[in-house]
Coordinates of C-alpha atoms in Angstrom, one line a residue:
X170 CA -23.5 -2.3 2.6
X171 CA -19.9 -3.3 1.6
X172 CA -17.3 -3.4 4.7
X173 CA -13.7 -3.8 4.1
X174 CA -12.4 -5.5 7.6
X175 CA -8.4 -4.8 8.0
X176 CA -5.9 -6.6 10.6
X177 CA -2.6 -6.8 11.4
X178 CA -1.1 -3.4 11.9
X179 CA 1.1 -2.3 14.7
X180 CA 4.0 -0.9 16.3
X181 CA 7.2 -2.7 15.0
X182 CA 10.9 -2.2 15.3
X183 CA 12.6 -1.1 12.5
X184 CA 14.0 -4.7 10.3
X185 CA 10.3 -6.0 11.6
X186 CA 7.3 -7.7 10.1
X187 CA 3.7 -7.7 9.3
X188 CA 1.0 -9.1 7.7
X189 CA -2.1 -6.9 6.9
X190 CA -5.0 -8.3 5.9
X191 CA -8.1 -7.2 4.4
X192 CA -11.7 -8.8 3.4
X193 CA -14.9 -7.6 2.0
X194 CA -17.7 -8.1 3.7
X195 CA -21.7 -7.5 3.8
X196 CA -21.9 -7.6 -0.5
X197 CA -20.9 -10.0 -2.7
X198 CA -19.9 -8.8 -6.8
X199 CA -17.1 -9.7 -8.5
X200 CA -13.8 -8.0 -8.1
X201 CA -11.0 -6.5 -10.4
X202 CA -8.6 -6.3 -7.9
X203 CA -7.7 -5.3 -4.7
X204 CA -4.8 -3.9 -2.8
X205 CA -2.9 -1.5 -0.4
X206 CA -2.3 2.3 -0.4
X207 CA -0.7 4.1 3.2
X208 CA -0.5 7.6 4.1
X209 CA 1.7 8.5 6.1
X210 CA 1.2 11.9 8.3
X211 CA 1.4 15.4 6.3
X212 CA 1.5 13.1 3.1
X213 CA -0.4 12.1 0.0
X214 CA -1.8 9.2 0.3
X215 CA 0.3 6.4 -2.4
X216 CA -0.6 3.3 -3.9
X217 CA 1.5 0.6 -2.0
X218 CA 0.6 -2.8 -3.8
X219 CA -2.3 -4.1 -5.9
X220 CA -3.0 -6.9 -7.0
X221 CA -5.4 -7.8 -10.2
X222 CA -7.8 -10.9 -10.2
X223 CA -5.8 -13.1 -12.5
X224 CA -2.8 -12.3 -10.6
X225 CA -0.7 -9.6 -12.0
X226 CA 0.8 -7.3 -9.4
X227 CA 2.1 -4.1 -9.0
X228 CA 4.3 -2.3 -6.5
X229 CA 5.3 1.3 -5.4
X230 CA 9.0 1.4 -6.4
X231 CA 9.9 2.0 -1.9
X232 CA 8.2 -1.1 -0.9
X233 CA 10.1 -3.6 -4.1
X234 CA 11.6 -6.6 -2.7
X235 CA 10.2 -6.5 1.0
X236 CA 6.4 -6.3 0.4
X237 CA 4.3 -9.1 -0.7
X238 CA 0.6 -8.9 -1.6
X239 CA -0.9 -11.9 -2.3
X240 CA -4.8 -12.9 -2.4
X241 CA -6.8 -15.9 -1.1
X242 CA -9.7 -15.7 -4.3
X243 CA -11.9 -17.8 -3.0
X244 CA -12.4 -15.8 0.1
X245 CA -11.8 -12.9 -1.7
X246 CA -8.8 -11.5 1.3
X247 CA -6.0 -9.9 0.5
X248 CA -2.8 -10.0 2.8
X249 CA 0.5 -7.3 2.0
X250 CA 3.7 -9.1 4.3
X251 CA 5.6 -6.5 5.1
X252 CA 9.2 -7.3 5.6
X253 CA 12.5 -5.2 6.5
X254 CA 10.3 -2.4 7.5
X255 CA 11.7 0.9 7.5
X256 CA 10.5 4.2 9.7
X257 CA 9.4 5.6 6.4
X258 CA 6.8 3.0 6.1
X259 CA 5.2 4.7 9.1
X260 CA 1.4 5.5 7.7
X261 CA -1.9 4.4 7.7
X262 CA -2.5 1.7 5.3
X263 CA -5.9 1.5 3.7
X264 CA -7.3 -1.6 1.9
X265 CA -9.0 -1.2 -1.4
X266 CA -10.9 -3.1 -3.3
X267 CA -11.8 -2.2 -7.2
X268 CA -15.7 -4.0 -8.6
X269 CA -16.6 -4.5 -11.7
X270 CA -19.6 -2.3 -12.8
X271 CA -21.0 -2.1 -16.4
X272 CA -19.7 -1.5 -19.1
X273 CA -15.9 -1.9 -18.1
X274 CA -16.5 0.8 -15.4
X275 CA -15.1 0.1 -11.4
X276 CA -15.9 1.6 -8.5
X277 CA -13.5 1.6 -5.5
X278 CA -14.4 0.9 -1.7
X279 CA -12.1 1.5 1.2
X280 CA -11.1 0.2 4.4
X281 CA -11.1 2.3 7.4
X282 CA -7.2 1.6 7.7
X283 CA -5.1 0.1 10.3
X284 CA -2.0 1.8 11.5
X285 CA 1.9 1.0 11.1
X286 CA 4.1 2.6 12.8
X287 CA 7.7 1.2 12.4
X288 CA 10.0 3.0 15.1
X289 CA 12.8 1.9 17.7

């Protein structure tokens, strides 16, 4: 069975930073991509960063210029810094990681999540 292990979240003042990090574990296959979505309490949960195997990334508009995903492909972990962290980035953040199945078809698996919770 595949297991995605998260670290790194926390309680953090508001300006604060951290790392997430995420890695599959129990399976090996080949992945399209993998990234971070949060949700935050009474919320939809919202794609925060992904990050495709060649290396082209997207963002959620909020988190432009103070998150960072970045991958380690050999090991197959991603990390999301989080910089200048605002209240509003208060959530659970889940990691996600995106196979490759047949025929140009994917097929998600999800982290349990690790909580953020950026307050004074």
């Amino acid at each position: 069975q595949v297991q995605l292990v998260e670290s790194g979240g926390g309680l953090v003042q508001p300006g604060g930073s951290l790392r997430l990090s995420c890695a599959p574990s129990g399976s090996d296959f080949s992945i399209y991509a993998m990234g971070w979505y949060r949700q935050a309490p009474g919320k939809q949960r919202e794609l925060v960063a992904t990050i495709i195997n060649g290396g082209s990334i997207t963002y959620a508009d909020s988190v432009k210029g103070r998150f960072a995903i970045s991958r380690d492909n050999g090991k197959n972990i991603v990390y999301l810094q989080m910089n200048s962290l605002k209240p509003e980035d208060t959530a659970v953040y889940y990691c996600n990681v995106r196979r490759y199945l047949s025929w140009g078809n994917t097929y998600d698996y999800w982290g349990q999540g690790t909580q953020v919770t950026v307050s004074a």
